[in-house]
């Protein structure tokens, strides 16, 4: 018996032509609740604007039911967000790009190369810091303002950094991004550790 094609969690058509996998209801539910709260709409008001039954919306926010593309599209229009905002998976809490990885562009006329580590989202503000840290102590940081994201690229040495319980060890050239609005820390693991820290505020 041939192996079954893997299910596609994003609901796309499988290579073998079978029906797409079930939509990821948990993150659709979370996206709907998040966007409805952001828009300041009640269940009744959003259902009315989207032209669907309140009970249908209630089921979707409870991660039950089987929403059609048309239903989700109508909800996206009513909320003023792209369709993709309701169905794309949540971004990882911690993102790491190791040295030598990441999309790279090259200059035609010099040895200059650039690696895109993170594109700035609309409306974001960023502060850039050059940081040095020595072994022997841990820099514990309390949560910053809501929505803060920290971007860190190691220049020299080694550092252990990230949200409490999700710390990652990084070496020269490594990059990571993580939420700065939760408790987090930095710990040098080698003398002369230095890194560039970018604080992003939305």
Short mmCIF file of C-alpha atoms in Angstrom, two decimals:
data_model
loop_
_atom_site.label_atom_id
_atom_site.label_comp_id
_atom_site.label_asym_id
_atom_site.label_seq_id
_atom_site.Cartn_x
_atom_site.Cartn_y
_atom_site.Cartn_z
CA UNK A 1 0.00 0.00 0.00
CA UNK A 2 1.43 3.38 -0.98
CA UNK A 3 2.11 5.94 1.68
CA UNK A 4 -0.57 8.60 1.99
CA UNK A 5 0.37 12.10 1.00
CA UNK A 6 1.00 14.32 4.01
CA UNK A 7 -1.82 16.52 5.12
CA UNK A 8 -1.47 20.20 4.49
CA UNK A 9 -2.32 22.17 7.62
CA UNK A 10 -2.92 25.34 5.63
CA UNK A 11 -5.84 23.82 3.77
CA UNK A 12 -4.16 23.81 0.34
CA UNK A 13 -4.83 21.16 -2.32
CA UNK A 14 -2.67 18.09 -1.89
CA UNK A 15 -0.38 16.88 -4.66
CA UNK A 16 -2.42 13.72 -5.16
CA UNK A 17 -5.63 15.66 -5.87
CA UNK A 18 -7.44 14.65 -2.69
CA UNK A 19 -9.48 17.28 -0.81
CA UNK A 20 -7.41 19.73 1.23
CA UNK A 21 -6.78 19.08 4.90
CA UNK A 22 -9.06 20.66 7.44
CA UNK A 23 -8.38 24.31 8.16
CA UNK A 24 -6.31 25.07 11.29
CA UNK A 25 -9.28 25.98 13.47
CA UNK A 26 -7.34 26.85 16.61
CA UNK A 27 -5.37 29.68 15.06
CA UNK A 28 -8.34 30.84 12.96
CA UNK A 29 -10.30 31.11 16.20
CA UNK A 30 -7.47 33.04 17.87
CA UNK A 31 -7.13 35.35 14.85
CA UNK A 32 -10.86 36.09 14.80
CA UNK A 33 -10.93 36.88 18.51
CA UNK A 34 -7.83 39.06 18.22
CA UNK A 35 -9.08 41.05 15.23
CA UNK A 36 -12.62 41.42 16.58
CA UNK A 37 -11.22 42.74 19.87
CA UNK A 38 -8.89 45.09 18.00
CA UNK A 39 -11.86 46.42 16.00
CA UNK A 40 -13.97 46.81 19.16
CA UNK A 41 -16.85 44.76 17.75
CA UNK A 42 -19.25 42.46 19.55
CA UNK A 43 -20.07 39.01 18.19
CA UNK A 44 -23.46 40.29 17.06
CA UNK A 45 -22.07 43.37 15.29
CA UNK A 46 -19.35 41.47 13.45
CA UNK A 47 -21.77 38.74 12.38
CA UNK A 48 -24.16 41.39 11.09
CA UNK A 49 -21.44 43.20 9.11
CA UNK A 50 -20.21 39.94 7.59
CA UNK A 51 -23.71 38.71 6.78
CA UNK A 52 -23.40 35.48 8.75
CA UNK A 53 -25.27 34.02 11.71
CA UNK A 54 -24.03 34.97 15.17
CA UNK A 55 -24.05 31.27 16.09
CA UNK A 56 -21.70 30.55 13.17
CA UNK A 57 -19.26 33.20 14.34
CA UNK A 58 -19.49 31.95 17.91
CA UNK A 59 -18.61 28.43 16.74
CA UNK A 60 -15.65 29.70 14.75
CA UNK A 61 -14.27 31.61 17.74
CA UNK A 62 -14.65 28.41 19.75
CA UNK A 63 -12.55 26.54 17.14
CA UNK A 64 -15.44 24.37 15.99
CA UNK A 65 -17.33 24.11 12.73
CA UNK A 66 -15.82 24.03 9.25
CA UNK A 67 -15.62 27.57 7.84
CA UNK A 68 -15.78 28.09 4.10
CA UNK A 69 -13.50 30.42 2.21
CA UNK A 70 -16.48 32.69 1.57
CA UNK A 71 -17.30 32.95 5.27
CA UNK A 72 -13.71 33.80 6.20
CA UNK A 73 -13.42 36.25 3.34
CA UNK A 74 -16.58 38.04 4.48
CA UNK A 75 -15.24 38.21 8.02
CA UNK A 76 -11.91 39.60 6.78
CA UNK A 77 -13.72 42.33 4.83
CA UNK A 78 -15.90 43.18 7.83
CA UNK A 79 -12.81 43.38 10.05
CA UNK A 80 -10.76 45.32 7.51
CA UNK A 81 -7.95 42.76 7.41
CA UNK A 82 -6.55 40.59 4.60
CA UNK A 83 -7.92 37.07 4.23
CA UNK A 84 -4.43 35.76 5.04
CA UNK A 85 -4.53 37.43 8.46
CA UNK A 86 -7.22 34.97 9.53
CA UNK A 87 -5.67 31.75 8.25
CA UNK A 88 -1.90 32.11 8.41
CA UNK A 89 -0.17 30.32 11.31
CA UNK A 90 1.10 32.40 14.20
CA UNK A 91 4.68 33.61 13.93
CA UNK A 92 7.15 31.73 16.13
CA UNK A 93 7.77 33.33 19.52
CA UNK A 94 11.51 33.08 18.94
CA UNK A 95 13.13 33.27 15.49
CA UNK A 96 16.78 32.32 14.97
CA UNK A 97 18.89 32.74 11.81
CA UNK A 98 22.34 31.17 12.07
CA UNK A 99 25.45 32.68 10.53
CA UNK A 100 25.55 31.95 6.81
CA UNK A 101 21.78 31.51 6.58
CA UNK A 102 19.04 33.88 5.43
CA UNK A 103 18.17 35.49 2.08
CA UNK A 104 21.28 37.17 0.67
CA UNK A 105 21.67 39.82 -2.03
CA UNK A 106 24.98 40.64 -3.70
CA UNK A 107 26.35 43.80 -5.29
CA UNK A 108 27.34 43.60 -8.96
CA UNK A 109 30.25 46.00 -8.55
CA UNK A 110 31.77 45.18 -5.15
CA UNK A 111 32.11 42.44 -2.53
CA UNK A 112 29.19 43.94 -0.58
CA UNK A 113 26.54 41.42 0.48
CA UNK A 114 23.46 41.91 2.63
CA UNK A 115 21.34 39.34 4.45
CA UNK A 116 17.74 40.26 5.24
CA UNK A 117 17.17 39.33 8.87
CA UNK A 118 13.87 41.10 9.48
CA UNK A 119 11.71 43.50 7.48
CA UNK A 120 10.22 46.37 9.47
CA UNK A 121 6.43 46.04 9.82
CA UNK A 122 4.27 49.08 9.01
CA UNK A 123 4.22 51.68 11.75
CA UNK A 124 7.15 50.24 13.67
CA UNK A 125 9.86 52.29 15.39
CA UNK A 126 13.30 50.84 15.98
CA UNK A 127 16.13 51.80 18.33
CA UNK A 128 19.59 50.32 17.66
CA UNK A 129 22.18 49.53 20.35
CA UNK A 130 25.73 48.15 20.29
CA UNK A 131 26.03 46.00 23.41
CA UNK A 132 28.96 44.40 25.27
CA UNK A 133 28.62 41.76 27.96
CA UNK A 134 31.11 39.72 30.01
CA UNK A 135 30.63 36.30 31.63
CA UNK A 136 29.80 36.09 35.33
CA UNK A 137 26.40 37.72 35.53
CA UNK A 138 23.02 37.52 33.85
CA UNK A 139 21.22 40.61 32.61
CA UNK A 140 17.59 40.01 33.63
CA UNK A 141 15.19 42.33 31.83
CA UNK A 142 11.63 43.07 32.85
CA UNK A 143 8.94 43.26 30.13
CA UNK A 144 9.06 46.37 27.94
CA UNK A 145 5.99 48.13 26.55
CA UNK A 146 3.41 45.85 24.85
CA UNK A 147 4.29 44.94 21.29
CA UNK A 148 8.06 45.28 21.74
CA UNK A 149 10.19 42.88 19.68
CA UNK A 150 13.94 42.54 20.18
CA UNK A 151 16.34 41.68 17.33
CA UNK A 152 19.83 40.53 18.26
CA UNK A 153 22.87 39.81 16.04
CA UNK A 154 26.06 38.54 17.68
CA UNK A 155 29.32 40.21 16.66
CA UNK A 156 31.84 38.48 18.94
CA UNK A 157 31.78 35.81 21.64
CA UNK A 158 28.75 33.75 22.58
CA UNK A 159 25.53 34.80 24.30
CA UNK A 160 22.55 32.99 25.76
CA UNK A 161 19.47 35.15 25.29
CA UNK A 162 15.70 35.14 24.92
CA UNK A 163 12.44 34.99 26.86
CA UNK A 164 12.50 33.17 30.19
CA UNK A 165 12.45 29.43 29.51
CA UNK A 166 13.11 29.89 25.76
CA UNK A 167 16.73 31.08 25.81
CA UNK A 168 18.95 30.23 22.83
CA UNK A 169 22.77 30.09 22.63
CA UNK A 170 24.12 32.22 19.77
CA UNK A 171 27.54 32.65 18.22
CA UNK A 172 29.14 35.22 15.90
CA UNK A 173 26.86 36.06 12.98
CA UNK A 174 23.79 34.41 14.51
CA UNK A 175 20.52 36.37 14.64
CA UNK A 176 17.40 35.94 16.72
CA UNK A 177 14.15 37.82 17.30
CA UNK A 178 11.88 37.47 20.31
CA UNK A 179 9.15 39.25 22.24
CA UNK A 180 10.50 41.97 24.47
CA UNK A 181 7.23 42.45 26.34
CA UNK A 182 7.84 39.34 28.47
CA UNK A 183 10.65 38.69 31.02
CA UNK A 184 13.90 37.93 29.15
CA UNK A 185 17.63 37.78 29.75
CA UNK A 186 21.14 38.00 28.28
CA UNK A 187 24.15 36.01 29.52
CA UNK A 188 27.66 36.14 28.02
CA UNK A 189 29.25 32.71 27.66
CA UNK A 190 32.64 33.98 26.42
CA UNK A 191 34.85 36.98 27.21
CA UNK A 192 34.41 40.01 24.97
CA UNK A 193 30.89 39.14 23.90
CA UNK A 194 29.26 41.88 21.86
CA UNK A 195 26.08 42.13 19.82
CA UNK A 196 23.85 44.59 18.02
CA UNK A 197 20.45 44.94 19.66
CA UNK A 198 17.50 46.47 17.85
CA UNK A 199 14.41 47.35 19.90
CA UNK A 200 11.27 47.46 17.76
CA UNK A 201 8.21 49.27 19.10
CA UNK A 202 4.87 49.20 17.30
#
